[in-house]
Amino acid sequence: MNKSFRGLLAALAACMGLAARAADTPPENPAWTEAKAVAKAGPADIAIAGQATLHLPADRVFIPQPQAGKLLTAMGNPGQHTELAGLVFPKGEGEWFATLRYIASGYVKDGDAKEWKADELLASYKEGTEASNEERRKMGAPALEIIGWAEAPAYEATQHRLVWAMSSKEKGAPADANLGVNYNTYALGREGYLSLNFITDLKDLPAQKPDAKALLGALEFDKGKRYEDFDSSTDHVAEYGLAALVVGVGAKKLGLLAVIFAFVAKFAKIIFIAVVGFGAAITKFFKRS
């Protein structure tokens, strides 16, 4: 982690009232206080956007909207967070957190999963990230460099689940700098899809993959909203295919470069602007009963 990035961490910690505090002392930022007040501890069944149910495990905590969006903003992720359903934190050990969104895209066809090539997807992702770096600079966030796949895209056709992970670092950082990772999991439904974005450090990912996949498995679309409930005579079909959920490849094929940038902004900004390692402070806060 380079000096400028450490400075960003320190600035965020200071603005949130975390600097020089004991681990068991709650931060004073109102967003943290509001989130703690509405936190739902598992086991619990949580309705998601009138589309699905999250069967929250016993060792997890869920923060609903609008408090979840306020907390993300306090963490350095500006925006309305209109598609955000909530945030998930571990109540016990584990320095990670996850964002849960529902995107009403329409039915996403998955046929392109049979044709995609990981190297082409990676090249498109790098291109989109480079193009979005200017927006990051305007927001006061560091430019990013994509290192490569932490896990190449894999689609489970029977369960209609997509998993992929990308590693990154601050642009210009030394080769041995700590790498961040966004571990992305998606569940497809009849009218859209759920995006569960798992935030952690790359070095911790192997040990934490089971946590991410367990959360994905805890999501269940409601009857009538499942992927297999699709009715071609009445239902809206998304303008893009499955590959677009990874890097906007579907949008690129249509020549809609702006849509690619929108995908990068929506699905990468959370991870790459949220500072690497900052999840540890968040989880310590929610470990307390």
Tab-separated table of C-alpha atoms in Angstrom:
chain	number	residue	atom	x	y	z
A	1	MET	CA	0.000	0.000	0.000
A	2	ASN	CA	1.660	3.231	-1.096
A	3	LYS	CA	1.960	6.472	0.801
A	4	SER	CA	-0.859	8.327	-0.979
A	5	PHE	CA	-3.241	5.442	-0.422
A	6	ARG	CA	-2.347	5.322	3.265
A	7	GLY	CA	-3.171	9.021	3.335
A	8	LEU	CA	-6.591	8.310	1.877
A	9	LEU	CA	-7.198	5.699	4.536
A	10	ALA	CA	-6.192	8.113	7.265
A	11	ALA	CA	-8.432	10.842	5.862
A	12	LEU	CA	-11.439	8.538	5.686
A	13	ALA	CA	-10.819	7.276	9.194
A	14	ALA	CA	-10.559	10.808	10.523
A	15	CYS	CA	-13.737	12.048	8.826
A	16	MET	CA	-15.663	9.084	10.203
A	17	GLY	CA	-14.434	9.605	13.728
A	18	LEU	CA	-12.468	6.355	13.790
A	19	ALA	CA	-8.993	7.728	14.291
A	20	ALA	CA	-7.407	7.042	17.675
A	21	ARG	CA	-10.438	5.127	18.959
A	22	ALA	CA	-10.540	1.898	20.868
A	23	ALA	CA	-11.858	-1.053	18.871
A	24	ASP	CA	-14.944	-1.367	21.075
A	25	THR	CA	-15.937	2.317	20.883
A	26	PRO	CA	-18.628	3.088	18.260
A	27	PRO	CA	-17.764	5.775	15.675
A	28	GLU	CA	-19.730	9.009	15.932
A	29	ASN	CA	-20.667	9.415	12.283
A	30	PRO	CA	-24.482	9.496	12.048
A	31	ALA	CA	-24.472	6.965	9.210
A	32	TRP	CA	-22.893	4.359	11.485
A	33	THR	CA	-25.325	5.116	14.303
A	34	GLU	CA	-28.352	4.827	12.006
A	35	ALA	CA	-27.051	1.594	10.467
A	36	LYS	CA	-26.511	0.001	13.869
A	37	ALA	CA	-30.045	0.967	14.921
A	38	VAL	CA	-31.709	-0.855	12.015
A	39	ALA	CA	-29.292	-3.784	11.722
A	40	LYS	CA	-30.997	-7.169	11.383
A	41	ALA	CA	-29.125	-10.131	12.798
A	42	GLY	CA	-29.524	-13.627	11.390
A	43	PRO	CA	-31.054	-16.055	11.267
A	44	ALA	CA	-33.752	-14.133	9.437
A	45	ASP	CA	-35.596	-14.138	6.126
A	46	ILE	CA	-35.292	-10.748	4.469
A	47	ALA	CA	-37.449	-9.682	1.512
A	48	ILE	CA	-35.434	-8.193	-1.333
A	49	ALA	CA	-37.110	-5.725	-3.722
A	50	GLY	CA	-40.331	-7.734	-3.935
A	51	GLN	CA	-38.387	-10.296	-5.954
A	52	ALA	CA	-36.446	-12.589	-3.678
A	53	THR	CA	-35.633	-13.632	-0.135
A	54	LEU	CA	-32.267	-13.565	1.589
A	55	HIS	CA	-32.051	-16.364	4.137
A	56	LEU	CA	-29.602	-14.501	6.357
A	57	PRO	CA	-27.380	-16.928	8.322
A	58	ALA	CA	-27.011	-16.717	12.077
A	59	ASP	CA	-23.548	-15.190	11.934
A	60	ARG	CA	-24.420	-12.356	9.548
A	61	VAL	CA	-25.885	-8.870	9.906
A	62	PHE	CA	-28.003	-7.092	7.281
A	63	ILE	CA	-28.293	-3.297	6.929
A	64	PRO	CA	-31.365	-2.254	4.855
A	65	GLN	CA	-32.010	0.873	2.846
A	66	PRO	CA	-31.851	3.831	3.205
A	67	GLN	CA	-29.298	3.394	5.965
A	68	ALA	CA	-27.174	1.108	3.792
A	69	GLY	CA	-26.842	3.800	1.139
A	70	LYS	CA	-25.922	6.406	3.728
A	71	LEU	CA	-23.260	4.091	5.092
A	72	LEU	CA	-21.763	3.548	1.633
A	73	THR	CA	-21.689	7.304	1.107
A	74	ALA	CA	-19.920	7.755	4.445
A	75	MET	CA	-17.389	5.158	3.296
A	76	GLY	CA	-16.521	7.264	0.254
A	77	ASN	CA	-18.978	5.969	-2.356
A	78	PRO	CA	-21.124	8.938	-3.484
A	79	GLY	CA	-24.349	8.502	-5.411
A	80	GLN	CA	-28.004	7.729	-4.821
A	81	HIS	CA	-27.530	3.945	-4.480
A	82	THR	CA	-31.062	3.487	-5.788
A	83	GLU	CA	-30.540	-0.164	-6.776
A	84	LEU	CA	-28.973	-1.083	-3.448
A	85	ALA	CA	-31.066	-3.483	-1.362
A	86	GLY	CA	-28.701	-3.584	1.597
A	87	LEU	CA	-25.303	-4.477	3.038
A	88	VAL	CA	-24.180	-7.692	4.708
A	89	PHE	CA	-21.475	-7.922	7.375
A	90	PRO	CA	-20.028	-10.838	9.340
A	91	LYS	CA	-21.000	-10.729	12.985
A	92	GLY	CA	-18.036	-12.834	14.048
A	93	GLU	CA	-14.610	-13.199	12.464
A	94	GLY	CA	-13.974	-11.997	8.931
A	95	GLU	CA	-12.825	-8.686	7.496
A	96	TRP	CA	-15.216	-8.239	4.595
A	97	PHE	CA	-18.620	-6.888	3.686
A	98	ALA	CA	-20.983	-7.323	0.752
A	99	THR	CA	-23.324	-5.082	-1.217
A	100	LEU	CA	-26.625	-6.555	-2.391
A	101	ARG	CA	-28.472	-5.004	-5.316
A	102	TYR	CA	-31.474	-5.839	-7.429
A	103	ILE	CA	-31.332	-4.569	-11.016
A	104	ALA	CA	-34.634	-4.587	-12.896
A	105	SER	CA	-32.977	-5.188	-16.260
A	106	GLY	CA	-35.490	-7.628	-17.623
A	107	TYR	CA	-34.717	-11.237	-18.472
A	108	VAL	CA	-30.995	-11.612	-19.196
A	109	LYS	CA	-30.318	-14.273	-21.828
A	110	ASP	CA	-27.414	-16.508	-20.868
A	111	GLY	CA	-26.528	-18.046	-24.229
A	112	ASP	CA	-23.357	-15.977	-24.643
A	113	ALA	CA	-21.792	-17.743	-21.657
A	114	LYS	CA	-21.032	-20.612	-24.020
A	115	GLU	CA	-19.041	-18.325	-26.330
A	116	TRP	CA	-17.134	-15.876	-24.176
A	117	LYS	CA	-13.360	-15.896	-23.854
A	118	ALA	CA	-11.776	-14.832	-20.571
A	119	ASP	CA	-8.903	-12.945	-22.216
A	120	GLU	CA	-11.301	-10.849	-24.313
A	121	LEU	CA	-13.446	-10.059	-21.283
A	122	LEU	CA	-10.328	-9.008	-19.369
A	123	ALA	CA	-9.206	-6.687	-22.167
A	124	SER	CA	-12.636	-5.033	-22.256
A	125	TYR	CA	-12.641	-4.595	-18.494
A	126	LYS	CA	-9.212	-2.946	-18.546
A	127	GLU	CA	-10.382	-0.632	-21.313
A	128	GLY	CA	-13.493	0.380	-19.420
A	129	THR	CA	-11.597	0.934	-16.172
A	130	GLU	CA	-9.031	3.138	-17.890
A	131	ALA	CA	-11.816	5.222	-19.420
A	132	SER	CA	-13.512	5.624	-16.034
A	133	ASN	CA	-10.335	6.767	-14.262
A	134	GLU	CA	-11.037	10.363	-15.220
A	135	GLU	CA	-14.318	10.212	-13.308
A	136	ARG	CA	-12.516	8.729	-10.320
A	137	ARG	CA	-10.043	11.603	-10.341
A	138	LYS	CA	-12.910	14.103	-10.353
A	139	MET	CA	-14.310	12.348	-7.281
A	140	GLY	CA	-10.957	12.587	-5.533
A	141	ALA	CA	-10.374	8.844	-5.778
A	142	PRO	CA	-7.139	7.317	-7.111
A	143	ALA	CA	-6.901	6.000	-10.644
A	144	LEU	CA	-6.925	2.216	-10.849
A	145	GLU	CA	-5.047	-0.452	-12.688
A	146	ILE	CA	-6.595	-3.851	-13.371
A	147	ILE	CA	-4.162	-6.667	-12.644
A	148	GLY	CA	-6.185	-9.614	-13.869
A	149	TRP	CA	-8.685	-12.273	-12.932
A	150	ALA	CA	-8.680	-13.421	-9.345
A	151	GLU	CA	-11.252	-15.897	-10.641
A	152	ALA	CA	-12.267	-16.119	-14.287
A	153	PRO	CA	-16.010	-15.812	-15.023
A	154	ALA	CA	-17.918	-19.041	-14.462
A	155	TYR	CA	-21.633	-19.539	-15.060
A	156	GLU	CA	-23.728	-22.315	-13.500
A	157	ALA	CA	-26.482	-22.787	-16.058
A	158	THR	CA	-28.638	-25.019	-13.874
A	159	GLN	CA	-28.712	-22.529	-10.990
A	160	HIS	CA	-28.464	-19.407	-13.181
A	161	ARG	CA	-25.586	-18.099	-11.056
A	162	LEU	CA	-22.535	-16.170	-12.261
A	163	VAL	CA	-19.279	-15.754	-10.317
A	164	TRP	CA	-16.136	-13.809	-11.188
A	165	ALA	CA	-13.420	-11.819	-9.419
A	166	MET	CA	-10.994	-9.109	-10.526
A	167	SER	CA	-7.862	-7.877	-8.762
A	168	SER	CA	-6.674	-4.287	-8.914
A	169	LYS	CA	-4.300	-1.766	-7.405
A	170	GLU	CA	-3.856	1.976	-7.426
A	171	LYS	CA	-2.333	3.040	-10.718
A	172	GLY	CA	1.397	3.538	-10.391
A	173	ALA	CA	1.637	1.576	-7.145
A	174	PRO	CA	4.602	-0.809	-6.856
A	175	ALA	CA	4.229	-4.380	-8.001
A	176	ASP	CA	4.312	-5.647	-4.417
A	177	ALA	CA	1.500	-3.329	-3.239
A	178	ASN	CA	-1.507	-4.874	-1.536
A	179	LEU	CA	-4.158	-5.785	-4.084
A	180	GLY	CA	-7.856	-5.236	-3.685
A	181	VAL	CA	-10.440	-7.586	-5.103
A	182	ASN	CA	-14.116	-7.473	-5.965
A	183	TYR	CA	-15.647	-10.938	-5.844
A	184	ASN	CA	-18.851	-10.691	-7.816
A	185	THR	CA	-21.743	-13.107	-7.692
A	186	TYR	CA	-25.015	-12.794	-9.583
A	187	ALA	CA	-28.331	-14.625	-9.441
A	188	LEU	CA	-30.582	-14.305	-12.487
A	189	GLY	CA	-34.331	-13.920	-12.194
A	190	ARG	CA	-37.319	-13.503	-14.467
A	191	GLU	CA	-37.405	-9.690	-14.380
A	192	GLY	CA	-33.826	-8.847	-13.491
A	193	TYR	CA	-30.949	-10.064	-11.385
A	194	LEU	CA	-29.412	-9.866	-7.939
A	195	SER	CA	-25.841	-8.622	-7.667
A	196	LEU	CA	-23.937	-9.666	-4.549
A	197	ASN	CA	-20.577	-7.897	-4.503
A	198	PHE	CA	-18.112	-9.243	-1.911
A	199	ILE	CA	-15.409	-6.792	-0.752
A	200	THR	CA	-12.138	-7.988	0.742
A	201	ASP	CA	-8.355	-8.106	0.257
A	202	LEU	CA	-6.957	-10.373	-2.422
A	203	LYS	CA	-4.767	-12.193	0.092
A	204	ASP	CA	-7.858	-13.104	2.114
A	205	LEU	CA	-10.015	-14.187	-0.806
A	206	PRO	CA	-9.168	-17.922	-0.821
A	207	ALA	CA	-10.267	-18.290	2.792
A	208	GLN	CA	-13.359	-16.147	2.298
A	209	LYS	CA	-14.717	-17.578	-0.956
A	210	PRO	CA	-16.912	-20.027	0.987
A	211	ASP	CA	-18.511	-17.055	2.766
A	212	ALA	CA	-19.287	-15.362	-0.555
A	213	LYS	CA	-20.715	-18.502	-2.137
A	214	ALA	CA	-22.750	-19.274	0.988
A	215	LEU	CA	-24.342	-15.816	0.777
A	216	LEU	CA	-25.138	-16.362	-2.882
A	217	GLY	CA	-26.709	-19.693	-1.993
A	218	ALA	CA	-28.804	-17.965	0.661
A	219	LEU	CA	-30.578	-15.922	-2.030
A	220	GLU	CA	-33.784	-17.362	-3.436
A	221	PHE	CA	-36.085	-15.767	-6.000
A	222	ASP	CA	-39.753	-15.874	-5.057
A	223	LYS	CA	-42.165	-18.143	-6.894
A	224	GLY	CA	-43.167	-16.485	-10.148
A	225	LYS	CA	-39.965	-14.393	-10.178
A	226	ARG	CA	-37.535	-17.228	-10.904
A	227	TYR	CA	-35.502	-17.434	-14.096
A	228	GLU	CA	-37.429	-20.497	-15.213
A	229	ASP	CA	-40.730	-18.589	-14.788
A	230	PHE	CA	-39.893	-16.429	-17.829
A	231	ASP	CA	-42.724	-16.026	-20.354
A	232	SER	CA	-41.443	-15.002	-23.780
A	233	SER	CA	-44.890	-13.779	-24.821
A	234	THR	CA	-45.173	-11.169	-22.077
A	235	ASP	CA	-41.831	-10.531	-20.342
A	236	HIS	CA	-39.270	-7.877	-21.137
A	237	VAL	CA	-35.871	-9.119	-22.319
A	238	ALA	CA	-32.732	-7.168	-21.369
A	239	GLU	CA	-30.873	-5.394	-24.174
A	240	TYR	CA	-27.656	-7.152	-23.193
A	241	GLY	CA	-26.518	-10.680	-22.444
A	242	LEU	CA	-24.726	-12.334	-19.568
A	243	ALA	CA	-21.270	-11.101	-20.548
A	244	ALA	CA	-22.417	-7.519	-19.960
A	245	LEU	CA	-22.689	-8.301	-16.261
A	246	VAL	CA	-18.951	-8.903	-16.257
A	247	VAL	CA	-17.550	-6.081	-18.364
A	248	GLY	CA	-20.181	-4.627	-20.658
A	249	VAL	CA	-19.257	-6.826	-23.620
A	250	GLY	CA	-22.877	-6.993	-24.714
A	251	ALA	CA	-23.089	-3.206	-24.751
A	252	LYS	CA	-19.865	-2.988	-26.737
A	253	LYS	CA	-21.271	-5.286	-29.420
A	254	LEU	CA	-24.161	-2.836	-29.759
A	255	GLY	CA	-21.738	0.054	-30.086
A	256	LEU	CA	-22.999	1.671	-26.888
A	257	LEU	CA	-19.679	2.654	-25.357
A	258	ALA	CA	-21.409	4.868	-22.813
A	259	VAL	CA	-23.258	1.857	-21.457
A	260	ILE	CA	-19.947	0.112	-20.846
A	261	PHE	CA	-18.817	3.044	-18.749
A	262	ALA	CA	-22.118	2.941	-16.869
A	263	PHE	CA	-21.509	-0.721	-16.035
A	264	VAL	CA	-18.025	0.097	-14.781
A	265	ALA	CA	-19.397	2.946	-12.690
A	266	LYS	CA	-22.167	0.826	-11.151
A	267	PHE	CA	-20.418	-2.446	-10.576
A	268	ALA	CA	-16.769	-1.494	-10.030
A	269	LYS	CA	-16.989	1.846	-8.252
A	270	ILE	CA	-18.150	0.378	-4.968
A	271	ILE	CA	-15.128	-1.835	-4.662
A	272	PHE	CA	-12.450	0.324	-6.097
A	273	ILE	CA	-13.353	3.554	-4.363
A	274	ALA	CA	-14.045	1.829	-1.067
A	275	VAL	CA	-10.524	1.600	0.274
A	276	VAL	CA	-8.684	-1.693	0.491
A	277	GLY	CA	-8.554	-2.917	4.056
A	278	PHE	CA	-11.186	-0.478	5.300
A	279	GLY	CA	-13.673	-3.295	5.665
A	280	ALA	CA	-11.835	-4.347	8.814
A	281	ALA	CA	-12.982	-1.231	10.645
A	282	ILE	CA	-16.546	-1.753	9.487
A	283	THR	CA	-16.717	-5.362	10.555
A	284	LYS	CA	-15.326	-4.619	14.012
A	285	PHE	CA	-18.163	-2.137	14.453
A	286	PHE	CA	-20.850	-4.696	13.580
A	287	LYS	CA	-19.305	-7.562	15.544
A	288	ARG	CA	-20.629	-6.009	18.722
A	289	SER	CA	-24.074	-7.188	19.714
